[in-house]
């Protein structure tokens, strides 16, 4: 009956994978709605850590259906690696994974174009994950893309070669391009295509509509975060898809009137990987401490994530754009041991104070305005009941709920499934 949406409210890596996995018990279908293998969603249980890129985070639960929606872009090479990685856990995704025929394909040349584009930007590069995301979405909106449904059509190779030729022409326009061996990448690519053909390729919007009518519960899983949204993020340092709640409608074909809850996930502090403005970024021992305790390295690229204090200007903006109904705070354990916790409540730009996200921010012109509260020294990573949480931590939660006007219903205190506190208001 229900369709709920779960998405990140910051610059990605909030912990979406962990929470989708934790919530999957309450749903019949988990459906990814946008992004591609730029995502890295981490799940931990039974002492094993899994990182998923294209495949929805409900796959470790029996008798659940996982859907890759039309809004997702799929790299057949990465998809094949993910499937092979899951095989050792005896997960038969041929039955439980449905792939939209309308999802677009990332070609090897999309990745090369991504790298060439970044090289050409020099110091102002986006800091892309170099997975070909931007070029693939450009072909989608430019109406040149190839979709999953095309791989089973008789003119698939013609379509592939037409787009390949266009890409090679485009690459000729770049002064500098990365070294690449197209033939060997294509070999892997076509193996991935053959594997994709063995899966259940469907009109997923129709499937979801019918299942919903039958009373099935659907959880729409977002990738990246609202501040990386192509419209509302810190443009141009964003990704190329709609990462906000609207993306669940366009990326799955679900009507807005069907959506009940929008779960917004945020870290108790902030991280960002790649370039772009980050008003509360820390370049001191506090930032280093967050990075070290939080093990802040990208799940997809391994790059160090930049760390900083929580930013309520950006968070309020994300809550507003998404219509968040319930908040979930992640990595709360990481802030243990900080004497004071800083909270950014405003930006000062050219002597003017802002409480909303202005048109353009860049890290040089924004002075974050902070309030400070007392930190806590108690280790909270083994706590399972909110009643046992330290007083100063509860004060932090209360402070945030008051400023954000949305209840925090889950508190995550560690990477494992079990390290999750469901509050009484859940
Ligand atoms: P996603 O992209 O939003 O799914 O997030 P990532 O998986 O990229 O990054 C989140 C990282 O934090 C992963 O390594 C998780 O295992 C880890 N994590 C998630 N929740 C918690 C938490 O509450 N505490 C700690 N210490 N780690 C967490
Ligand atoms: P998950 O789903 C964090 C960032 C990149 C770069 C910008 C554009 O794991 O939260 P792209 O490859 O999309 O062209 O990169 O967006 N980025 C992410 N940062 N988590 C992600 O996904 C990200 N996906 C893209 O670092 O700054
Ligand atoms: Mg991630």
CSV table of C-alpha atoms and ligand atoms in Angstrom, one decimal:
chain,number,residue,atom,x,y,z
A,1,UNK,CA,0.0,0.0,0.0
A,2,UNK,CA,2.7,2.4,1.0
A,3,UNK,CA,5.4,4.1,-1.0
A,4,UNK,CA,8.1,5.7,1.1
A,5,UNK,CA,11.2,7.5,-0.1
A,6,UNK,CA,14.6,7.4,1.6
A,7,UNK,CA,17.3,9.9,0.5
A,8,UNK,CA,20.4,11.6,1.7
A,9,UNK,CA,20.2,15.3,2.8
A,10,UNK,CA,23.8,16.3,2.6
A,11,UNK,CA,26.5,15.7,0.0
A,12,UNK,CA,26.1,11.9,-0.1
A,13,UNK,CA,27.5,9.0,2.0
A,14,UNK,CA,25.1,9.7,4.8
A,15,UNK,CA,24.5,6.0,5.4
A,16,UNK,CA,21.6,5.3,3.1
A,17,UNK,CA,22.7,1.7,2.4
A,18,UNK,CA,22.8,0.8,6.1
A,19,UNK,CA,19.3,2.2,6.8
A,20,UNK,CA,17.7,0.7,3.6
A,21,UNK,CA,19.0,-2.7,4.7
A,22,UNK,CA,17.6,-2.1,8.3
A,23,UNK,CA,14.2,-1.0,7.0
A,24,UNK,CA,13.8,-3.7,4.3
A,25,UNK,CA,11.9,-6.0,6.7
A,26,UNK,CA,8.9,-3.6,6.5
A,27,UNK,CA,8.7,-3.5,2.7
A,28,UNK,CA,8.1,-5.9,-0.2
A,29,UNK,CA,10.0,-4.0,-2.8
A,30,UNK,CA,13.1,-1.8,-2.7
A,31,UNK,CA,13.6,0.4,-5.8
A,32,UNK,CA,16.6,2.5,-6.7
A,33,UNK,CA,15.5,5.6,-8.5
A,34,UNK,CA,18.5,7.5,-9.8
A,35,UNK,CA,22.3,7.7,-10.0
A,36,UNK,CA,24.5,4.8,-11.0
A,37,UNK,CA,27.8,3.3,-10.0
A,38,UNK,CA,29.0,6.7,-8.6
A,39,UNK,CA,27.1,5.5,-5.6
A,40,UNK,CA,28.7,3.3,-2.9
A,41,UNK,CA,26.2,2.1,-0.4
A,42,UNK,CA,27.7,0.2,2.6
A,43,UNK,CA,25.9,-2.5,4.6
A,44,UNK,CA,27.4,-4.3,7.6
A,45,UNK,CA,26.1,-7.4,9.4
A,46,UNK,CA,27.5,-10.7,10.7
A,47,UNK,CA,31.0,-9.1,10.6
A,48,UNK,CA,30.9,-8.6,6.8
A,49,UNK,CA,30.9,-5.3,5.0
A,50,UNK,CA,29.2,-5.1,1.6
A,51,UNK,CA,29.4,-2.2,-0.8
A,52,UNK,CA,26.7,-1.9,-3.5
A,53,UNK,CA,26.9,0.5,-6.4
A,54,UNK,CA,23.9,-0.2,-8.8
A,55,UNK,CA,22.0,-2.9,-7.0
A,56,UNK,CA,19.4,-1.8,-4.4
A,57,UNK,CA,20.3,-2.2,-0.7
A,58,UNK,CA,17.5,-4.7,0.0
A,59,UNK,CA,19.2,-7.6,-1.7
A,60,UNK,CA,20.4,-9.4,1.5
A,61,UNK,CA,16.8,-10.1,2.6
A,62,UNK,CA,15.0,-13.2,1.4
A,63,UNK,CA,11.6,-12.9,-0.4
A,64,UNK,CA,12.0,-9.2,-1.3
A,65,UNK,CA,12.0,-7.8,-4.8
A,66,UNK,CA,14.7,-5.3,-5.8
A,67,UNK,CA,14.2,-2.9,-8.7
A,68,UNK,CA,16.6,-0.8,-10.7
A,69,UNK,CA,14.4,2.0,-11.9
A,70,UNK,CA,14.4,3.9,-15.2
A,71,UNK,CA,16.1,6.8,-13.6
A,72,UNK,CA,19.3,4.8,-12.9
A,73,UNK,CA,22.3,4.6,-15.3
A,74,UNK,CA,23.9,1.2,-15.5
A,75,UNK,CA,27.5,0.3,-16.3
A,76,UNK,CA,27.4,-3.4,-17.5
A,77,UNK,CA,31.0,-3.9,-16.4
A,78,UNK,CA,30.4,-2.7,-12.8
A,79,UNK,CA,27.0,-4.5,-12.7
A,80,UNK,CA,28.7,-7.8,-13.6
A,81,UNK,CA,31.3,-7.4,-10.9
A,82,UNK,CA,28.6,-6.6,-8.3
A,83,UNK,CA,26.6,-9.7,-9.3
A,84,UNK,CA,29.7,-11.9,-9.2
A,85,UNK,CA,30.6,-10.5,-5.8
A,86,UNK,CA,27.1,-11.4,-4.4
A,87,UNK,CA,27.1,-14.9,-5.8
A,88,UNK,CA,29.4,-16.1,-3.0
A,89,UNK,CA,26.6,-15.2,-0.6
A,90,UNK,CA,24.3,-17.5,-2.5
A,91,UNK,CA,22.0,-14.7,-3.5
A,92,UNK,CA,20.1,-15.6,-6.7
A,93,UNK,CA,19.3,-12.2,-8.1
A,94,UNK,CA,18.0,-13.6,-11.4
A,95,UNK,CA,14.6,-14.0,-9.6
A,96,UNK,CA,14.6,-11.1,-7.2
A,97,UNK,CA,16.1,-8.3,-9.2
A,98,UNK,CA,14.1,-6.5,-11.8
A,99,UNK,CA,15.7,-4.0,-14.2
A,100,UNK,CA,13.8,-1.3,-16.0
A,101,UNK,CA,14.1,-1.5,-19.8
A,102,UNK,CA,14.1,2.3,-19.7
A,103,UNK,CA,17.3,2.6,-17.6
A,104,UNK,CA,20.1,4.0,-19.6
A,105,UNK,CA,23.5,2.3,-20.3
A,106,UNK,CA,26.9,3.7,-19.5
A,107,UNK,CA,29.2,3.0,-22.4
A,108,UNK,CA,32.9,2.6,-22.1
A,109,UNK,CA,33.3,5.9,-24.0
A,110,UNK,CA,31.0,7.7,-21.5
A,111,UNK,CA,33.7,7.0,-18.9
A,112,UNK,CA,36.5,8.2,-21.2
A,113,UNK,CA,34.5,11.4,-22.0
A,114,UNK,CA,34.0,11.9,-18.2
A,115,UNK,CA,37.7,11.7,-17.7
A,116,UNK,CA,38.5,14.0,-20.7
A,117,UNK,CA,36.0,16.5,-19.4
A,118,UNK,CA,37.5,16.6,-16.0
A,119,UNK,CA,41.1,17.0,-17.4
A,120,UNK,CA,39.9,19.9,-19.5
A,121,UNK,CA,38.4,21.7,-16.5
A,122,UNK,CA,41.8,21.7,-14.7
A,123,UNK,CA,41.6,23.2,-11.2
A,124,UNK,CA,37.9,23.8,-11.5
A,125,UNK,CA,37.1,20.1,-12.0
A,126,UNK,CA,34.0,18.6,-10.4
A,127,UNK,CA,35.9,15.8,-8.7
A,128,UNK,CA,33.7,13.3,-10.5
A,129,UNK,CA,33.8,9.6,-9.6
A,130,UNK,CA,34.8,9.1,-13.3
A,131,UNK,CA,32.1,6.5,-13.7
A,132,UNK,CA,30.7,8.2,-16.9
A,133,UNK,CA,27.6,9.5,-15.0
A,134,UNK,CA,27.6,13.0,-16.5
A,135,UNK,CA,28.1,11.9,-20.2
A,136,UNK,CA,25.5,9.1,-19.8
A,137,UNK,CA,22.8,11.5,-18.5
A,138,UNK,CA,23.8,14.0,-21.2
A,139,UNK,CA,23.0,11.4,-23.8
A,140,UNK,CA,19.8,10.6,-22.1
A,141,UNK,CA,18.5,14.2,-22.1
A,142,UNK,CA,20.1,14.9,-25.5
A,143,UNK,CA,18.0,11.9,-26.7
A,144,UNK,CA,21.0,9.9,-28.0
A,145,UNK,CA,21.2,7.4,-25.1
A,146,UNK,CA,20.9,3.6,-25.3
A,147,UNK,CA,18.5,1.9,-22.9
A,148,UNK,CA,18.5,-1.5,-21.4
A,149,UNK,CA,15.6,-2.5,-23.6
A,150,UNK,CA,17.7,-1.8,-26.6
A,151,UNK,CA,20.1,-4.7,-25.8
A,152,UNK,CA,17.5,-7.3,-26.8
A,153,UNK,CA,16.6,-5.5,-30.0
A,154,UNK,CA,17.9,-6.6,-33.4
A,155,UNK,CA,19.5,-3.2,-34.1
A,156,UNK,CA,21.4,-3.0,-30.8
A,157,UNK,CA,24.8,-3.2,-32.4
A,158,UNK,CA,23.9,-0.5,-34.9
A,159,UNK,CA,22.7,1.7,-32.0
A,160,UNK,CA,25.9,1.0,-30.1
A,161,UNK,CA,28.2,1.8,-33.1
A,162,UNK,CA,26.3,5.0,-33.9
A,163,UNK,CA,26.8,6.3,-30.3
A,164,UNK,CA,30.3,5.1,-30.2
A,165,UNK,CA,31.1,7.1,-33.4
A,166,UNK,CA,29.6,10.2,-31.9
A,167,UNK,CA,31.7,9.8,-28.8
A,168,UNK,CA,34.9,9.3,-30.7
A,169,UNK,CA,34.2,12.5,-32.6
A,170,UNK,CA,33.6,14.3,-29.3
A,171,UNK,CA,36.8,13.0,-27.9
A,172,UNK,CA,38.7,14.4,-30.9
A,173,UNK,CA,37.7,17.9,-29.7
A,174,UNK,CA,39.5,17.5,-26.4
A,175,UNK,CA,43.1,18.8,-26.2
A,176,UNK,CA,44.0,16.0,-23.8
A,177,UNK,CA,42.4,12.7,-23.3
A,178,UNK,CA,43.2,9.8,-20.9
A,179,UNK,CA,45.1,6.8,-22.2
A,180,UNK,CA,42.7,4.0,-22.9
A,181,UNK,CA,42.4,0.6,-24.5
A,182,UNK,CA,38.9,0.7,-25.9
A,183,UNK,CA,39.0,-2.9,-27.3
A,184,UNK,CA,39.8,-4.5,-24.0
A,185,UNK,CA,37.2,-2.4,-22.1
A,186,UNK,CA,34.6,-3.3,-24.8
A,187,UNK,CA,35.3,-7.0,-24.3
A,188,UNK,CA,34.3,-6.6,-20.6
A,189,UNK,CA,31.4,-4.4,-21.6
A,190,UNK,CA,29.9,-6.9,-24.0
A,191,UNK,CA,30.3,-9.7,-21.4
A,192,UNK,CA,28.3,-7.5,-19.0
A,193,UNK,CA,25.6,-6.9,-21.7
A,194,UNK,CA,25.3,-10.7,-22.1
A,195,UNK,CA,24.8,-11.1,-18.3
A,196,UNK,CA,22.2,-8.3,-18.2
A,197,UNK,CA,20.2,-10.1,-20.9
A,198,UNK,CA,19.7,-13.0,-18.5
A,199,UNK,CA,18.0,-10.8,-16.0
A,200,UNK,CA,14.3,-9.9,-15.7
A,201,UNK,CA,14.1,-6.7,-17.9
A,202,UNK,CA,10.8,-5.1,-17.3
A,203,UNK,CA,8.5,-2.0,-17.6
A,204,UNK,CA,9.2,-1.3,-14.0
A,205,UNK,CA,6.8,1.6,-13.7
A,206,UNK,CA,4.0,-0.7,-14.7
A,207,UNK,CA,5.2,-3.4,-12.3
A,208,UNK,CA,5.4,-1.0,-9.3
A,209,UNK,CA,2.0,0.4,-10.1
A,210,UNK,CA,0.4,-3.0,-10.2
A,211,UNK,CA,2.2,-4.3,-7.1
A,212,UNK,CA,1.2,-1.1,-5.2
A,213,UNK,CA,-2.5,-1.7,-6.2
A,214,UNK,CA,-2.2,-5.2,-4.8
A,215,UNK,CA,-1.2,-3.7,-1.5
A,216,UNK,CA,2.6,-4.1,-1.6
A,217,UNK,CA,4.9,-1.7,0.3
A,218,UNK,CA,7.6,0.0,-1.7
A,219,UNK,CA,10.7,1.8,-0.4
A,220,UNK,CA,12.4,4.1,-3.0
A,221,UNK,CA,16.1,4.2,-2.4
A,222,UNK,CA,18.0,7.4,-3.4
A,223,UNK,CA,21.6,7.8,-4.2
A,224,UNK,CA,24.0,10.7,-3.6
A,225,UNK,CA,22.5,13.6,-1.5
A,226,UNK,CA,20.2,16.6,-2.0
A,227,UNK,CA,23.2,19.0,-2.0
A,228,UNK,CA,24.4,17.1,-5.1
A,229,UNK,CA,21.1,17.5,-6.9
A,230,UNK,CA,21.5,18.8,-10.4
A,231,UNK,CA,19.0,21.6,-9.8
A,232,UNK,CA,19.2,22.4,-6.0
A,233,UNK,CA,22.8,21.3,-5.1
A,234,UNK,CA,25.9,23.4,-5.2
A,235,UNK,CA,25.9,23.7,-9.0
A,236,UNK,CA,28.1,23.0,-11.0
A,237,UNK,CA,29.7,20.8,-8.3
A,238,UNK,CA,26.8,18.3,-8.3
A,239,UNK,CA,25.9,15.1,-10.0
A,240,UNK,CA,23.8,14.9,-13.1
A,241,UNK,CA,20.5,13.5,-11.7
A,242,UNK,CA,17.6,14.5,-9.5
A,243,UNK,CA,18.6,13.2,-6.1
A,244,UNK,CA,15.7,14.8,-4.3
A,245,UNK,CA,12.2,13.3,-3.7
A,246,UNK,CA,11.0,14.4,-7.1
A,247,UNK,CA,13.5,12.0,-8.5
A,248,UNK,CA,11.6,9.1,-7.0
A,249,UNK,CA,8.6,10.0,-9.2
A,250,UNK,CA,10.6,10.5,-12.4
A,251,UNK,CA,13.0,7.7,-11.7
A,252,UNK,CA,10.4,5.0,-10.9
A,253,UNK,CA,7.2,6.4,-12.6
A,254,UNK,CA,5.6,6.7,-9.2
A,255,UNK,CA,3.0,9.4,-8.8
A,256,UNK,CA,3.6,12.1,-6.1
A,257,UNK,CA,0.2,11.4,-4.6
A,258,UNK,CA,1.3,7.8,-3.8
A,259,UNK,CA,4.2,8.9,-1.6
A,260,UNK,CA,3.7,8.7,2.2
A,261,UNK,CA,6.9,9.3,4.1
A,262,UNK,CA,10.1,10.9,2.9
A,263,UNK,CA,12.9,9.7,5.2
A,264,UNK,CA,15.8,12.1,5.2
A,265,UNK,CA,19.2,10.8,6.3
A,266,UNK,CA,21.9,13.0,7.6
A,267,UNK,CA,25.2,12.5,9.4
A,268,UNK,CA,25.7,14.1,12.9
A,269,UNK,CA,28.4,16.2,11.1
A,270,UNK,CA,29.0,16.7,7.4
A,271,UNK,CA,31.2,15.1,4.8
A,272,UNK,CA,31.8,15.8,1.2
A,273,UNK,CA,34.0,14.0,-1.4
A,274,UNK,CA,35.1,15.8,-4.5
A,275,UNK,CA,35.3,19.5,-5.2
A,276,UNK,CA,32.9,22.3,-4.4
A,277,UNK,CA,31.7,24.6,-1.7
A,278,UNK,CA,31.5,23.3,1.9
A,279,UNK,CA,30.9,26.2,4.3
A,280,UNK,CA,31.5,24.3,7.5
A,281,UNK,CA,34.6,22.3,6.3
A,282,UNK,CA,37.3,21.9,9.0
A,283,UNK,CA,41.0,22.0,8.3
A,284,UNK,CA,42.0,21.4,11.9
A,285,UNK,CA,42.3,18.6,14.4
A,286,UNK,CA,38.5,18.4,14.8
A,287,UNK,CA,38.1,17.6,11.1
A,288,UNK,CA,41.0,15.1,11.3
A,289,UNK,CA,39.3,13.4,14.3
A,290,UNK,CA,36.0,13.1,12.4
A,291,UNK,CA,37.8,11.7,9.4
A,292,UNK,CA,39.7,9.2,11.6
A,293,UNK,CA,36.9,8.0,13.9
A,294,UNK,CA,34.3,8.1,11.1
A,295,UNK,CA,36.7,6.2,8.7
A,296,UNK,CA,35.8,8.8,6.1
A,297,UNK,CA,37.0,7.4,2.8
A,298,UNK,CA,34.8,7.1,-0.2
A,299,UNK,CA,33.1,3.7,-0.7
A,300,UNK,CA,33.4,4.0,-4.5
A,301,UNK,CA,36.7,5.8,-5.1
A,302,UNK,CA,38.5,5.4,-1.8
A,303,UNK,CA,39.2,9.2,-1.8
A,304,UNK,CA,39.4,11.0,1.6
A,305,UNK,CA,36.1,12.7,2.5
A,306,UNK,CA,36.3,16.3,3.6
A,307,UNK,CA,34.7,16.7,7.1
A,308,UNK,CA,33.0,19.6,9.0
A,309,UNK,CA,30.4,20.6,11.5
A,310,UNK,CA,26.7,20.1,10.9
A,311,UNK,CA,25.2,22.8,8.7
A,312,UNK,CA,21.6,23.5,9.5
A,313,UNK,CA,21.3,26.1,6.7
A,314,UNK,CA,21.9,23.4,4.1
A,315,UNK,CA,20.0,20.8,6.1
A,316,UNK,CA,16.9,22.9,6.4
A,317,UNK,CA,17.0,23.6,2.7
A,318,UNK,CA,17.2,19.9,1.9
A,319,UNK,CA,14.3,19.1,4.3
A,320,UNK,CA,12.2,21.8,2.6
A,321,UNK,CA,12.9,20.7,-1.0
A,322,UNK,CA,12.2,17.1,-0.2
A,323,UNK,CA,9.2,17.5,2.2
A,324,UNK,CA,11.0,15.3,4.7
A,325,UNK,CA,8.6,13.8,7.2
A,326,UNK,CA,11.1,11.8,9.3
A,327,UNK,CA,14.8,12.3,10.0
A,328,UNK,CA,17.4,9.7,10.7
A,329,UNK,CA,20.7,10.7,12.2
A,330,UNK,CA,23.8,8.7,11.3
A,331,UNK,CA,27.3,8.3,12.7
A,332,UNK,CA,26.3,9.8,16.0
A,333,UNK,CA,29.0,7.7,17.7
A,334,UNK,CA,31.7,9.6,15.8
A,335,UNK,CA,31.1,12.8,17.8
A,336,UNK,CA,31.9,11.1,21.1
A,337,UNK,CA,34.8,12.8,22.8
A,338,UNK,CA,34.4,16.3,21.3
A,339,UNK,CA,34.4,18.8,24.2
A,340,UNK,CA,32.1,21.2,22.3
A,341,UNK,CA,29.9,20.5,19.3
A,342,UNK,CA,29.4,23.4,16.8
A,343,UNK,CA,26.2,23.9,14.9
A,344,UNK,CA,26.0,26.2,11.9
A,345,UNK,CA,22.8,28.2,12.0
A,346,UNK,CA,23.5,30.9,9.4
A,347,UNK,CA,25.9,32.1,6.7
A,348,UNK,CA,27.5,35.5,6.6
A,349,UNK,CA,28.2,36.6,3.0
A,350,UNK,CA,29.5,40.1,2.3
A,351,UNK,CA,28.3,41.2,5.7
A,352,UNK,CA,24.8,40.0,5.1
A,353,UNK,CA,23.4,37.1,7.2
A,354,UNK,CA,21.5,34.3,5.4
A,355,UNK,CA,19.4,31.6,7.0
A,356,UNK,CA,18.5,30.0,3.7
A,357,UNK,CA,20.8,28.7,1.0
A,358,UNK,CA,21.6,31.5,-1.4
A,359,UNK,CA,22.0,31.2,-5.2
A,360,UNK,CA,25.7,30.8,-5.1
A,361,UNK,CA,28.0,29.8,-2.2
A,362,UNK,CA,31.7,29.3,-2.4
A,363,UNK,CA,33.8,28.3,0.5
A,364,UNK,CA,35.8,31.6,0.3
A,365,UNK,CA,33.0,34.0,0.7
A,366,UNK,CA,30.9,32.2,3.3
A,367,UNK,CA,31.5,32.7,7.0
A,368,UNK,CA,29.5,30.0,8.9
A,369,UNK,CA,27.8,31.4,12.0
A,370,UNK,CA,28.0,28.8,14.8
A,371,UNK,CA,26.3,28.1,18.1
A,372,UNK,CA,28.1,25.8,20.5
A,373,UNK,CA,26.8,23.1,22.8
A,374,UNK,CA,28.5,20.8,25.3
A,375,UNK,CA,29.8,17.5,23.9
A,376,UNK,CA,29.7,14.0,25.5
A,377,UNK,CA,32.4,11.6,26.3
A,378,UNK,CA,30.4,8.4,26.8
A,379,UNK,CA,30.8,5.7,24.2
A,380,UNK,CA,27.3,5.3,22.7
A,381,UNK,CA,28.1,2.7,20.0
A,382,UNK,CA,26.6,-0.2,22.1
A,383,UNK,CA,23.5,1.6,23.3
A,384,UNK,CA,20.2,0.2,21.9
A,385,UNK,CA,17.7,2.1,23.8
A,386,UNK,CA,17.3,5.9,23.6
A,387,UNK,CA,16.7,6.0,27.4
A,388,UNK,CA,20.4,5.1,27.9
A,389,UNK,CA,21.8,7.9,25.8
A,390,UNK,CA,23.9,10.5,27.6
A,391,UNK,CA,22.3,13.7,28.6
A,392,UNK,CA,24.4,16.0,26.4
A,393,UNK,CA,23.7,13.8,23.4
A,394,UNK,CA,20.0,14.0,24.0
A,395,UNK,CA,20.4,17.8,24.2
A,396,UNK,CA,22.0,17.7,20.7
A,397,UNK,CA,19.0,15.7,19.4
A,398,UNK,CA,16.5,18.1,21.0
A,399,UNK,CA,18.4,21.1,19.7
A,400,UNK,CA,18.3,19.7,16.1
A,401,UNK,CA,14.7,18.7,16.3
A,402,UNK,CA,13.7,22.2,17.5
A,403,UNK,CA,15.7,23.9,14.7
A,404,UNK,CA,14.6,21.5,12.0
A,405,UNK,CA,11.0,21.1,13.0
A,406,UNK,CA,11.0,17.4,11.9
A,407,UNK,CA,11.4,14.4,14.4
A,408,UNK,CA,14.5,12.4,14.4
A,409,UNK,CA,13.2,8.8,14.5
A,410,UNK,CA,16.3,6.7,14.1
A,411,UNK,CA,19.7,7.2,15.6
A,412,UNK,CA,22.6,5.2,14.2
A,413,UNK,CA,25.5,4.6,16.5
A,414,UNK,CA,27.7,2.3,14.4
A,415,UNK,CA,28.0,0.7,10.9
A,416,UNK,CA,26.4,-2.6,11.9
A,417,UNK,CA,22.7,-3.3,11.3
A,418,UNK,CA,22.3,-3.8,15.1
A,419,UNK,CA,23.8,-0.5,16.0
A,420,UNK,CA,20.5,1.3,15.3
A,421,UNK,CA,18.2,3.0,17.8
A,422,UNK,CA,14.6,3.2,16.9
A,423,UNK,CA,13.1,6.0,18.9
A,424,UNK,CA,9.6,5.9,20.4
A,425,UNK,CA,8.5,8.4,17.8
A,426,UNK,CA,9.4,6.0,14.9
B,1,LIG,P1,25.7,5.8,1.6
B,1,LIG,O1,26.4,6.1,0.3
B,1,LIG,O2,24.8,6.9,2.1
B,1,LIG,O3,25.1,4.4,1.7
B,1,LIG,O4,26.9,5.8,2.7
B,1,LIG,P2,28.3,5.1,2.6
B,1,LIG,O5,28.2,3.6,2.7
B,1,LIG,O6,29.0,5.6,1.4
B,1,LIG,O7,29.1,5.7,3.8
B,1,LIG,C1,28.6,5.6,5.1
B,1,LIG,C2,29.8,4.9,5.9
B,1,LIG,O8,29.5,5.0,7.3
B,1,LIG,C3,29.9,3.4,5.6
B,1,LIG,O9,31.2,3.0,5.8
B,1,LIG,C4,29.0,2.8,6.7
B,1,LIG,O10,29.4,1.5,7.1
B,1,LIG,C5,29.3,3.7,7.9
B,1,LIG,N1,28.2,3.9,8.8
B,1,LIG,C6,26.9,4.0,8.6
B,1,LIG,N2,26.2,4.3,9.7
B,1,LIG,C7,27.2,4.5,10.7
B,1,LIG,C8,27.1,4.9,12.1
B,1,LIG,O11,26.1,5.2,12.7
B,1,LIG,N3,28.3,5.0,12.7
B,1,LIG,C9,29.5,4.7,12.1
B,1,LIG,N4,30.6,4.8,12.8
B,1,LIG,N5,29.6,4.3,10.8
B,1,LIG,C10,28.4,4.3,10.1
B,2,LIG,P1,26.4,7.8,-2.6
B,2,LIG,O1,25.1,7.3,-3.2
B,2,LIG,C1,29.3,11.1,-2.3
B,2,LIG,C2,30.1,13.3,-6.0
B,2,LIG,C3,31.4,13.2,-6.6
B,2,LIG,C4,31.6,14.5,-7.2
B,2,LIG,C5,30.2,14.8,-7.7
B,2,LIG,C6,29.9,14.4,-9.2
B,2,LIG,O2,27.3,6.8,-2.2
B,2,LIG,O3,26.0,8.8,-1.5
B,2,LIG,P2,29.7,12.2,-10.5
B,2,LIG,O4,30.5,10.9,-10.5
B,2,LIG,O5,28.3,12.0,-10.2
B,2,LIG,O6,29.9,12.9,-11.8
B,2,LIG,O7,30.4,13.1,-9.4
B,2,LIG,O8,29.3,14.1,-6.9
B,2,LIG,N1,29.3,12.0,-5.7
B,2,LIG,C7,29.2,11.5,-4.5
B,2,LIG,N2,29.6,11.9,-3.3
B,2,LIG,N3,28.5,10.0,-2.4
B,2,LIG,C8,28.0,9.6,-3.6
B,2,LIG,O9,27.0,8.6,-3.8
B,2,LIG,C9,28.4,10.4,-4.8
B,2,LIG,N4,28.1,10.3,-6.1
B,2,LIG,C10,28.7,11.3,-6.7
B,2,LIG,O10,32.4,13.0,-5.6
B,2,LIG,O11,31.9,15.5,-6.3
B,3,LIG,MG1,28.3,6.3,-0.5
